[in-house]
mmCIF file of C-alpha atoms in Angstrom:
data_model
loop_
_atom_site.group_PDB
_atom_site.id
_atom_site.type_symbol
_atom_site.label_atom_id
_atom_site.label_comp_id
_atom_site.label_asym_id
_atom_site.label_seq_id
_atom_site.Cartn_x
_atom_site.Cartn_y
_atom_site.Cartn_z
ATOM 1 C CA MET A 1 0.000 0.000 0.000
ATOM 2 C CA ASP A 2 1.250 3.467 -0.878
ATOM 3 C CA PHE A 3 0.993 5.153 2.524
ATOM 4 C CA ALA A 4 2.587 8.332 1.176
ATOM 5 C CA GLY A 5 -0.217 8.600 -1.376
ATOM 6 C CA VAL A 6 -2.857 8.047 1.302
ATOM 7 C CA PHE A 7 -1.401 10.723 3.578
ATOM 8 C CA ASN A 8 -1.125 13.079 0.635
ATOM 9 C CA LEU A 9 -4.816 12.481 -0.141
ATOM 10 C CA VAL A 10 -5.814 13.365 3.424
ATOM 11 C CA ARG A 11 -4.229 16.782 2.973
ATOM 12 C CA TYR A 12 -6.962 17.807 0.539
ATOM 13 C CA LEU A 13 -9.980 19.621 1.965
ATOM 14 C CA SER A 14 -12.277 18.014 -0.587
ATOM 15 C CA PHE A 15 -11.288 14.524 0.554
ATOM 16 C CA ARG A 16 -11.634 15.322 4.257
ATOM 17 C CA ALA A 17 -15.000 17.033 3.687
ATOM 18 C CA GLY A 18 -16.280 13.936 1.882
ATOM 19 C CA ALA A 19 -14.842 11.718 4.613
ATOM 20 C CA ALA A 20 -16.551 13.864 7.250
ATOM 21 C CA ILE A 21 -19.917 13.387 5.526
ATOM 22 C CA ALA A 22 -19.445 9.623 5.331
ATOM 23 C CA THR A 23 -18.155 9.327 8.901
ATOM 24 C CA ALA A 24 -20.999 11.306 10.450
ATOM 25 C CA LEU A 25 -23.577 9.463 8.317
ATOM 26 C CA VAL A 26 -22.333 6.017 9.308
ATOM 27 C CA ILE A 27 -22.038 6.923 12.997
ATOM 28 C CA GLY A 28 -25.559 8.355 13.032
ATOM 29 C CA LEU A 29 -27.090 5.320 11.333
ATOM 30 C CA VAL A 30 -25.241 2.902 13.629
ATOM 31 C CA ILE A 31 -25.997 4.573 16.959
ATOM 32 C CA GLY A 32 -29.490 5.744 15.989
ATOM 33 C CA PRO A 33 -31.649 2.719 16.957
ATOM 34 C CA ARG A 34 -30.019 2.161 20.353
ATOM 35 C CA PHE A 35 -29.918 5.886 21.048
ATOM 36 C CA ILE A 36 -33.614 6.281 20.310
ATOM 37 C CA GLY A 37 -34.429 3.236 22.441
ATOM 38 C CA TRP A 38 -32.418 4.698 25.321
ATOM 39 C CA LEU A 39 -34.203 8.059 25.012
ATOM 40 C CA ARG A 40 -37.604 6.335 24.955
ATOM 41 C CA VAL A 41 -36.821 4.448 28.167
ATOM 42 C CA ARG A 42 -35.369 7.489 29.937
ATOM 43 C CA GLN A 43 -38.105 9.936 28.936
ATOM 44 C CA GLY A 44 -41.208 7.795 29.268
ATOM 45 C CA LYS A 45 -43.892 10.102 27.856
ATOM 46 C CA GLY A 46 -41.467 11.810 25.484
ATOM 47 C CA GLN A 47 -41.774 15.418 24.372
ATOM 48 C CA PRO A 48 -44.904 17.223 25.621
ATOM 49 C CA ILE A 49 -47.295 18.132 22.794
ATOM 50 C CA ARG A 50 -49.161 21.449 22.954
ATOM 51 C CA ASP A 51 -52.926 21.071 23.355
ATOM 52 C CA ASP A 52 -53.505 24.335 21.462
ATOM 53 C CA GLY A 53 -51.518 23.155 18.443
ATOM 54 C CA PRO A 54 -52.793 21.245 15.409
ATOM 55 C CA GLN A 55 -54.914 18.324 16.620
ATOM 56 C CA THR A 56 -53.113 15.914 14.282
ATOM 57 C CA HIS A 57 -49.977 16.400 16.399
ATOM 58 C CA LEU A 58 -51.590 14.814 19.461
ATOM 59 C CA ALA A 59 -50.903 11.416 17.898
ATOM 60 C CA LYS A 60 -47.179 12.151 18.318
ATOM 61 C CA ARG A 61 -47.353 11.915 22.107
ATOM 62 C CA GLY A 62 -44.757 9.525 23.436
ATOM 63 C CA THR A 63 -42.169 10.321 20.763
ATOM 64 C CA PRO A 64 -38.789 10.885 22.451
ATOM 65 C CA THR A 65 -36.975 14.190 22.026
ATOM 66 C CA MET A 66 -33.326 15.296 22.447
ATOM 67 C CA GLY A 67 -32.418 13.534 19.204
ATOM 68 C CA GLY A 68 -30.014 16.430 18.734
ATOM 69 C CA LEU A 69 -27.645 14.536 21.031
ATOM 70 C CA MET A 70 -27.341 11.906 18.312
ATOM 71 C CA ILE A 71 -26.564 14.597 15.741
ATOM 72 C CA LEU A 72 -23.979 16.299 17.960
ATOM 73 C CA THR A 73 -22.285 12.967 18.737
ATOM 74 C CA SER A 74 -21.915 12.222 15.022
ATOM 75 C CA VAL A 75 -20.764 15.750 14.190
ATOM 76 C CA MET A 76 -18.208 16.012 16.973
ATOM 77 C CA THR A 77 -16.690 12.589 16.286
ATOM 78 C CA SER A 78 -16.363 13.350 12.582
ATOM 79 C CA VAL A 79 -14.922 16.813 13.251
ATOM 80 C CA LEU A 80 -12.300 15.504 15.674
ATOM 81 C CA LEU A 81 -11.228 12.925 13.109
ATOM 82 C CA TRP A 82 -10.960 15.146 10.046
ATOM 83 C CA MET A 83 -10.640 18.845 10.947
ATOM 84 C CA ASP A 84 -7.504 20.881 11.525
ATOM 85 C CA LEU A 85 -7.947 21.575 15.220
ATOM 86 C CA SER A 86 -5.253 24.262 15.227
ATOM 87 C CA SER A 87 -7.671 26.707 13.570
ATOM 88 C CA ILE A 88 -9.279 29.303 15.843
ATOM 89 C CA TYR A 89 -12.304 29.313 13.539
ATOM 90 C CA VAL A 90 -12.897 25.648 14.321
ATOM 91 C CA TRP A 91 -12.957 26.291 18.059
ATOM 92 C CA ALA A 92 -15.170 29.364 17.698
ATOM 93 C CA CYS A 93 -17.712 27.296 15.754
ATOM 94 C CA LEU A 94 -17.509 24.315 18.089
ATOM 95 C CA PHE A 95 -17.928 26.624 21.081
ATOM 96 C CA VAL A 96 -21.235 27.811 19.634
ATOM 97 C CA THR A 97 -22.274 24.269 18.638
ATOM 98 C CA LEU A 98 -21.711 22.840 22.115
ATOM 99 C CA GLY A 99 -22.848 25.981 23.950
ATOM 100 C CA PHE A 100 -26.135 26.285 22.086
ATOM 101 C CA GLY A 101 -26.548 22.509 22.289
ATOM 102 C CA ALA A 102 -26.182 22.702 26.088
ATOM 103 C CA ILE A 103 -28.819 25.449 26.302
ATOM 104 C CA GLY A 104 -31.143 23.396 24.139
ATOM 105 C CA PHE A 105 -30.495 20.313 26.264
ATOM 106 C CA LEU A 106 -31.403 22.184 29.454
ATOM 107 C CA ASP A 107 -34.573 23.434 27.772
ATOM 108 C CA ASP A 108 -35.535 19.943 26.558
ATOM 109 C CA TYR A 109 -34.716 18.417 29.942
ATOM 110 C CA ASP A 110 -36.901 20.981 31.689
ATOM 111 C CA LYS A 111 -39.794 20.218 29.331
ATOM 112 C CA VAL A 112 -39.523 16.465 29.745
ATOM 113 C CA THR A 113 -39.102 16.417 33.522
ATOM 114 C CA LYS A 114 -41.902 18.923 34.111
ATOM 115 C CA ALA A 115 -44.130 17.491 31.341
ATOM 116 C CA SER A 116 -44.553 21.040 30.003
ATOM 117 C CA HIS A 117 -43.770 22.619 26.624
ATOM 118 C CA LYS A 118 -42.489 25.848 28.230
ATOM 119 C CA GLY A 119 -38.910 24.926 29.209
ATOM 120 C CA LEU A 120 -36.389 27.609 30.208
ATOM 121 C CA SER A 121 -37.478 31.242 30.313
ATOM 122 C CA GLY A 122 -36.960 33.150 27.086
ATOM 123 C CA LYS A 123 -34.871 35.850 28.791
ATOM 124 C CA MET A 124 -32.471 33.339 30.324
ATOM 125 C CA ARG A 125 -32.030 31.569 26.995
ATOM 126 C CA LEU A 126 -31.286 34.803 25.149
ATOM 127 C CA VAL A 127 -28.775 36.007 27.736
ATOM 128 C CA LEU A 128 -26.860 32.720 27.589
ATOM 129 C CA GLU A 129 -27.011 32.619 23.801
ATOM 130 C CA PHE A 130 -25.698 36.175 23.420
ATOM 131 C CA LEU A 131 -22.842 35.490 25.841
ATOM 132 C CA ILE A 132 -21.783 32.434 23.837
ATOM 133 C CA ALA A 133 -22.273 34.114 20.455
ATOM 134 C CA GLY A 134 -20.491 37.277 21.592
ATOM 135 C CA PHE A 135 -17.431 35.335 22.743
ATOM 136 C CA ALA A 136 -17.329 33.389 19.466
ATOM 137 C CA ALA A 137 -17.578 36.637 17.497
ATOM 138 C CA TRP A 138 -14.708 38.078 19.554
ATOM 139 C CA LEU A 139 -12.541 35.015 18.808
ATOM 140 C CA ILE A 140 -13.194 35.317 15.076
ATOM 141 C CA VAL A 141 -12.667 39.077 14.798
ATOM 142 C CA ASN A 142 -9.651 39.008 17.104
ATOM 143 C CA HIS A 143 -8.077 36.532 14.694
ATOM 144 C CA HIS A 144 -8.694 38.190 11.312
ATOM 145 C CA GLY A 145 -9.395 41.774 12.479
ATOM 146 C CA ASN A 146 -12.111 42.386 9.885
ATOM 147 C CA THR A 147 -15.237 44.191 11.114
ATOM 148 C CA ALA A 148 -16.724 45.040 7.709
ATOM 149 C CA LEU A 149 -20.145 44.057 6.388
ATOM 150 C CA TYR A 150 -20.129 42.824 2.788
ATOM 151 C CA LEU A 151 -23.244 43.215 0.665
ATOM 152 C CA PRO A 152 -24.327 40.715 -2.001
ATOM 153 C CA PHE A 153 -24.955 41.953 -5.567
ATOM 154 C CA TYR A 154 -22.480 44.759 -4.854
ATOM 155 C CA ASN A 155 -18.770 44.825 -5.638
ATOM 156 C CA GLY A 156 -18.039 48.191 -4.077
ATOM 157 C CA PRO A 157 -16.498 49.045 -0.698
ATOM 158 C CA ALA A 158 -17.765 47.110 2.325
ATOM 159 C CA ILE A 159 -19.569 48.855 5.180
ATOM 160 C CA GLU A 160 -17.196 49.265 8.116
ATOM 161 C CA LEU A 161 -19.106 48.572 11.357
ATOM 162 C CA GLY A 162 -16.193 48.849 13.765
ATOM 163 C CA PRO A 163 -17.088 47.805 17.348
ATOM 164 C CA PHE A 164 -20.754 47.441 16.349
ATOM 165 C CA TYR A 165 -19.777 44.390 14.313
ATOM 166 C CA PHE A 166 -19.483 42.324 17.495
ATOM 167 C CA LEU A 167 -23.129 42.996 18.354
ATOM 168 C CA PHE A 168 -24.199 42.394 14.761
ATOM 169 C CA ALA A 169 -22.312 39.087 14.549
ATOM 170 C CA ALA A 170 -23.737 37.892 17.872
ATOM 171 C CA PHE A 171 -27.230 38.843 16.696
ATOM 172 C CA VAL A 172 -26.803 36.833 13.476
ATOM 173 C CA ILE A 173 -25.727 33.738 15.407
ATOM 174 C CA VAL A 174 -28.495 33.991 18.017
ATOM 175 C CA ALA A 175 -31.174 34.900 15.486
ATOM 176 C CA PHE A 176 -30.369 32.010 13.195
ATOM 177 C CA GLY A 177 -30.183 29.543 16.072
ATOM 178 C CA ASN A 178 -33.661 30.527 17.201
ATOM 179 C CA ALA A 179 -35.008 30.662 13.640
ATOM 180 C CA VAL A 180 -34.037 27.014 13.085
ATOM 181 C CA ASN A 181 -35.505 26.204 16.479
ATOM 182 C CA LEU A 182 -38.867 27.735 15.480
ATOM 183 C CA THR A 183 -38.848 25.851 12.173
ATOM 184 C CA ASP A 184 -38.432 22.493 13.912
ATOM 185 C CA GLY A 185 -42.148 21.859 14.332
ATOM 186 C CA LEU A 186 -42.925 19.107 11.811
ATOM 187 C CA ASP A 187 -41.270 15.763 11.129
ATOM 188 C CA GLY A 188 -38.188 16.421 9.000
ATOM 189 C CA LEU A 189 -39.079 20.070 8.355
ATOM 190 C CA ALA A 190 -35.931 21.655 9.810
ATOM 191 C CA THR A 191 -33.492 18.842 9.066
ATOM 192 C CA MET A 192 -33.374 19.015 5.277
ATOM 193 C CA PRO A 193 -33.179 22.847 5.053
ATOM 194 C CA VAL A 194 -30.264 22.690 7.531
ATOM 195 C CA ILE A 195 -28.562 20.155 5.255
ATOM 196 C CA VAL A 196 -29.230 22.344 2.213
ATOM 197 C CA ALA A 197 -27.860 25.461 3.967
ATOM 198 C CA CYS A 198 -24.713 23.539 4.951
ATOM 199 C CA MET A 199 -24.259 22.363 1.366
ATOM 200 C CA ALA A 200 -24.389 25.988 0.220
ATOM 201 C CA PHE A 201 -21.983 27.173 2.901
ATOM 202 C CA MET A 202 -19.650 24.277 2.234
ATOM 203 C CA ALA A 203 -19.090 25.878 -1.172
ATOM 204 C CA ILE A 204 -18.956 29.414 0.244
ATOM 205 C CA VAL A 205 -16.348 28.763 2.959
ATOM 206 C CA TYR A 206 -14.199 26.845 0.475
ATOM 207 C CA LEU A 207 -14.265 29.781 -1.943
ATOM 208 C CA VAL A 208 -13.575 32.491 0.658
ATOM 209 C CA GLY A 209 -10.699 30.384 1.973
ATOM 210 C CA ARG A 210 -8.990 30.460 -1.438
ATOM 211 C CA ALA A 211 -7.359 33.777 -2.348
ATOM 212 C CA ASP A 212 -7.597 33.113 -6.094
ATOM 213 C CA PHE A 213 -11.316 32.280 -6.097
ATOM 214 C CA ALA A 214 -12.145 35.084 -3.662
ATOM 215 C CA GLU A 215 -10.377 37.649 -5.853
ATOM 216 C CA TYR A 216 -12.064 36.367 -9.008
ATOM 217 C CA LEU A 217 -15.544 36.427 -7.447
ATOM 218 C CA GLY A 218 -15.056 39.720 -5.605
ATOM 219 C CA ILE A 219 -15.804 38.198 -2.202
ATOM 220 C CA PRO A 220 -13.836 38.638 1.049
ATOM 221 C CA HIS A 221 -10.867 36.321 1.466
ATOM 222 C CA VAL A 222 -10.680 34.702 4.897
ATOM 223 C CA PRO A 223 -7.507 32.566 5.178
ATOM 224 C CA GLY A 224 -8.247 29.302 6.965
ATOM 225 C CA ALA A 225 -12.009 29.504 6.539
ATOM 226 C CA GLY A 226 -11.892 26.644 4.040
ATOM 227 C CA ASN A 227 -11.339 24.243 6.921
ATOM 228 C CA LEU A 228 -14.994 24.776 7.873
ATOM 229 C CA THR A 229 -16.034 22.763 4.800
ATOM 230 C CA ILE A 230 -15.365 19.751 7.003
ATOM 231 C CA LEU A 231 -17.711 21.004 9.723
ATOM 232 C CA CYS A 232 -20.395 21.623 7.087
ATOM 233 C CA GLY A 233 -19.810 18.107 5.769
ATOM 234 C CA ALA A 234 -20.125 16.589 9.234
ATOM 235 C CA ILE A 235 -23.466 18.357 9.747
ATOM 236 C CA ILE A 236 -24.680 17.141 6.346
ATOM 237 C CA GLY A 237 -23.802 13.532 7.151
ATOM 238 C CA ALA A 238 -25.246 13.680 10.658
ATOM 239 C CA GLY A 239 -28.367 15.424 9.337
ATOM 240 C CA LEU A 240 -28.952 12.738 6.699
ATOM 241 C CA ALA A 241 -28.583 10.009 9.329
ATOM 242 C CA PHE A 242 -30.998 11.794 11.646
ATOM 243 C CA LEU A 243 -33.488 12.315 8.820
ATOM 244 C CA TRP A 244 -33.576 8.527 8.387
ATOM 245 C CA PHE A 245 -35.204 8.320 11.817
ATOM 246 C CA ASN A 246 -36.952 11.712 11.767
ATOM 247 C CA ALA A 247 -38.831 11.173 8.504
ATOM 248 C CA PRO A 248 -42.630 11.045 8.952
ATOM 249 C CA PRO A 249 -43.752 9.482 11.171
ATOM 250 C CA ALA A 250 -40.776 10.508 13.299
ATOM 251 C CA ALA A 251 -39.228 7.966 15.655
ATOM 252 C CA VAL A 252 -37.434 10.795 17.462
ATOM 253 C CA PHE A 253 -37.550 14.589 17.600
ATOM 254 C CA MET A 254 -34.474 16.782 17.248
ATOM 255 C CA GLY A 255 -35.526 18.990 20.129
ATOM 256 C CA ASP A 256 -33.940 22.295 21.058
ATOM 257 C CA THR A 257 -30.725 20.350 21.697
ATOM 258 C CA GLY A 258 -30.291 19.896 17.964
ATOM 259 C CA SER A 259 -32.110 22.843 16.404
ATOM 260 C CA LEU A 260 -30.419 25.538 18.504
ATOM 261 C CA ALA A 261 -26.988 23.965 18.039
ATOM 262 C CA LEU A 262 -27.328 23.538 14.272
ATOM 263 C CA GLY A 263 -28.813 26.977 13.694
ATOM 264 C CA GLY A 264 -26.156 28.663 15.810
ATOM 265 C CA THR A 265 -23.406 26.755 14.030
ATOM 266 C CA ILE A 266 -24.594 27.810 10.581
ATOM 267 C CA GLY A 267 -24.793 31.375 11.889
ATOM 268 C CA VAL A 268 -21.222 31.387 13.161
ATOM 269 C CA ILE A 269 -19.981 29.796 9.925
ATOM 270 C CA ALA A 270 -21.624 32.654 8.003
ATOM 271 C CA VAL A 271 -19.985 35.196 10.331
ATOM 272 C CA THR A 272 -16.581 33.581 9.806
ATOM 273 C CA ALA A 273 -17.028 33.704 6.030
ATOM 274 C CA HIS A 274 -18.380 37.292 6.150
ATOM 275 C CA HIS A 275 -21.531 36.178 4.334
ATOM 276 C CA GLU A 276 -24.070 37.187 6.948
ATOM 277 C CA ILE A 277 -26.486 38.792 4.475
ATOM 278 C CA VAL A 278 -26.204 35.817 2.104
ATOM 279 C CA LEU A 279 -27.175 33.625 5.058
ATOM 280 C CA GLY A 280 -30.495 35.462 5.104
ATOM 281 C CA VAL A 281 -31.033 34.348 1.501
ATOM 282 C CA VAL A 282 -29.735 30.778 1.804
ATOM 283 C CA GLY A 283 -31.645 30.318 5.050
ATOM 284 C CA GLY A 284 -34.611 32.388 3.917
ATOM 285 C CA LEU A 285 -37.046 29.661 4.958
ATOM 286 C CA PHE A 286 -35.871 29.974 8.562
ATOM 287 C CA VAL A 287 -36.119 33.769 8.352
ATOM 288 C CA VAL A 288 -39.738 33.549 7.160
ATOM 289 C CA GLU A 289 -40.604 31.115 9.956
ATOM 290 C CA ALA A 290 -39.134 33.441 12.590
ATOM 291 C CA MET A 291 -40.740 36.544 11.085
ATOM 292 C CA SER A 292 -44.156 34.854 11.062
ATOM 293 C CA VAL A 293 -43.918 34.456 14.834
ATOM 294 C CA ILE A 294 -42.747 38.042 15.359
ATOM 295 C CA ILE A 295 -45.539 39.417 13.139
ATOM 296 C CA GLN A 296 -48.169 37.246 14.819
ATOM 297 C CA VAL A 297 -47.168 38.301 18.339
ATOM 298 C CA PHE A 298 -46.815 41.980 17.393
ATOM 299 C CA PHE A 299 -50.241 42.291 15.806
ATOM 300 C CA TYR A 300 -52.031 40.114 18.354
ATOM 301 C CA LYS A 301 -50.759 42.182 21.291
ATOM 302 C CA ARG A 302 -51.861 45.424 19.626
ATOM 303 C CA THR A 303 -55.076 44.444 17.866
ATOM 304 C CA GLY A 304 -56.149 41.141 19.394
ATOM 305 C CA LYS A 305 -56.274 39.718 15.868
ATOM 306 C CA ARG A 306 -54.074 37.105 14.197
ATOM 307 C CA VAL A 307 -52.369 37.568 10.830
ATOM 308 C CA PHE A 308 -51.881 33.812 10.449
ATOM 309 C CA ARG A 309 -54.204 31.064 11.594
ATOM 310 C CA MET A 310 -51.296 29.773 13.666
ATOM 311 C CA ALA A 311 -47.598 30.589 13.929
ATOM 312 C CA PRO A 312 -44.931 29.581 12.992
ATOM 313 C CA ILE A 313 -46.156 29.697 9.422
ATOM 314 C CA HIS A 314 -45.904 25.947 8.771
ATOM 315 C CA HIS A 315 -48.815 25.510 11.209
ATOM 316 C CA HIS A 316 -50.772 28.129 9.231
ATOM 317 C CA PHE A 317 -50.656 25.893 6.159
ATOM 318 C CA GLU A 318 -51.645 22.876 8.251
ATOM 319 C CA GLN A 319 -54.695 24.813 9.400
ATOM 320 C CA LEU A 320 -55.488 25.556 5.759
ATOM 321 C CA GLY A 321 -55.772 21.823 5.200
ATOM 322 C CA TRP A 322 -52.328 20.914 3.882
ATOM 323 C CA ALA A 323 -51.162 17.472 5.022
ATOM 324 C CA GLU A 324 -47.981 17.496 7.109
ATOM 325 C CA PRO A 325 -45.836 15.724 4.445
ATOM 326 C CA THR A 326 -47.099 18.252 1.861
ATOM 327 C CA VAL A 327 -45.968 21.187 4.002
ATOM 328 C CA VAL A 328 -42.604 19.561 4.670
ATOM 329 C CA ILE A 329 -41.774 18.674 1.073
ATOM 330 C CA ARG A 330 -42.902 22.040 -0.320
ATOM 331 C CA PHE A 331 -40.820 23.855 2.295
ATOM 332 C CA TRP A 332 -37.855 21.657 1.338
ATOM 333 C CA ILE A 333 -38.259 22.734 -2.276
ATOM 334 C CA ILE A 334 -38.294 26.382 -1.186
ATOM 335 C CA SER A 335 -35.093 25.853 0.798
ATOM 336 C CA PHE A 336 -33.353 24.392 -2.283
ATOM 337 C CA VAL A 337 -34.412 27.345 -4.444
ATOM 338 C CA LEU A 338 -33.245 29.865 -1.829
ATOM 339 C CA ALA A 339 -29.888 28.110 -1.466
ATOM 340 C CA LEU A 340 -29.350 28.360 -5.220
ATOM 341 C CA ALA A 341 -30.306 32.042 -5.067
ATOM 342 C CA GLY A 342 -27.784 32.593 -2.280
ATOM 343 C CA LEU A 343 -25.025 30.889 -4.266
ATOM 344 C CA ALA A 344 -25.927 32.995 -7.299
ATOM 345 C CA THR A 345 -24.955 36.135 -5.365
ATOM 346 C CA LEU A 346 -21.322 34.977 -5.503
ATOM 347 C CA LYS A 347 -21.121 35.424 -9.258
ATOM 348 C CA LEU A 348 -23.453 38.406 -9.585
ATOM 349 C CA ARG A 349 -21.014 40.742 -7.871
#
């Protein structure tokens, strides 16, 4: 065997990204059945289902939650095997992944033990999330020193935010973490759009990490950012494995443990690559889901009337009579289209 050739192959990001996908996928599929069985035994009644939600969801009572632990196990194992752990960007992203995952775990644990869908208080969650996101933003900016905001469809000078960039970056991370969390309301609904967003950002971080491609496309060059293709790959593999068990009817729910962690991770990857605005396009489905909740709450508190039959917006379509798989698949299609639109911004500058 040509060991020199093998070691030379491992040097390539493309190989390690592919290996990360395969590793996380295999780990997830192998540990999935036993993990789900363990969760079912430990949780008993599973995730509490809201009585004021769609009545079809009441049949899901008893389904275990915290499936995000399975995703994080697959992702972390794959990352430790294939990533360059000397990169500060890696540790900034992993800090958010594990930090947001821990917050989500505490929230899920509170719901399960108290048999209530409320969990941790919103204020406590936001404070913890901003502390974690703020520290990650500081690590990233302290390393590359760039506090500019780059606009898609525009090849002119970037907008220099200075110290305000730290707050902006933290907001992006927290907002996207919670947007994915709000989207995770139907079987498989959040999982595939997360995979699609990671596929898009796998390409983006690779391009911004290469000086030649970044110069040609007119996008910011971030040396070392290409290593995050492996993290994106690990999430894709773990997400596909989880979707095997989360497809309707779900054998396990991701829970806040997974949705907060995955959303926050995609957010911090976008911050590292200086593609925060493009994230809003690629992850437009998550943005719409979050905005539907904000709009619903805003108008209801002021007028007593609802804009949507139920928020987040995927429940609105259920109330209109769409079957759950119909909502899920159509939202998946939208996520694919938005990801392509986000990638198109790279060339249109």
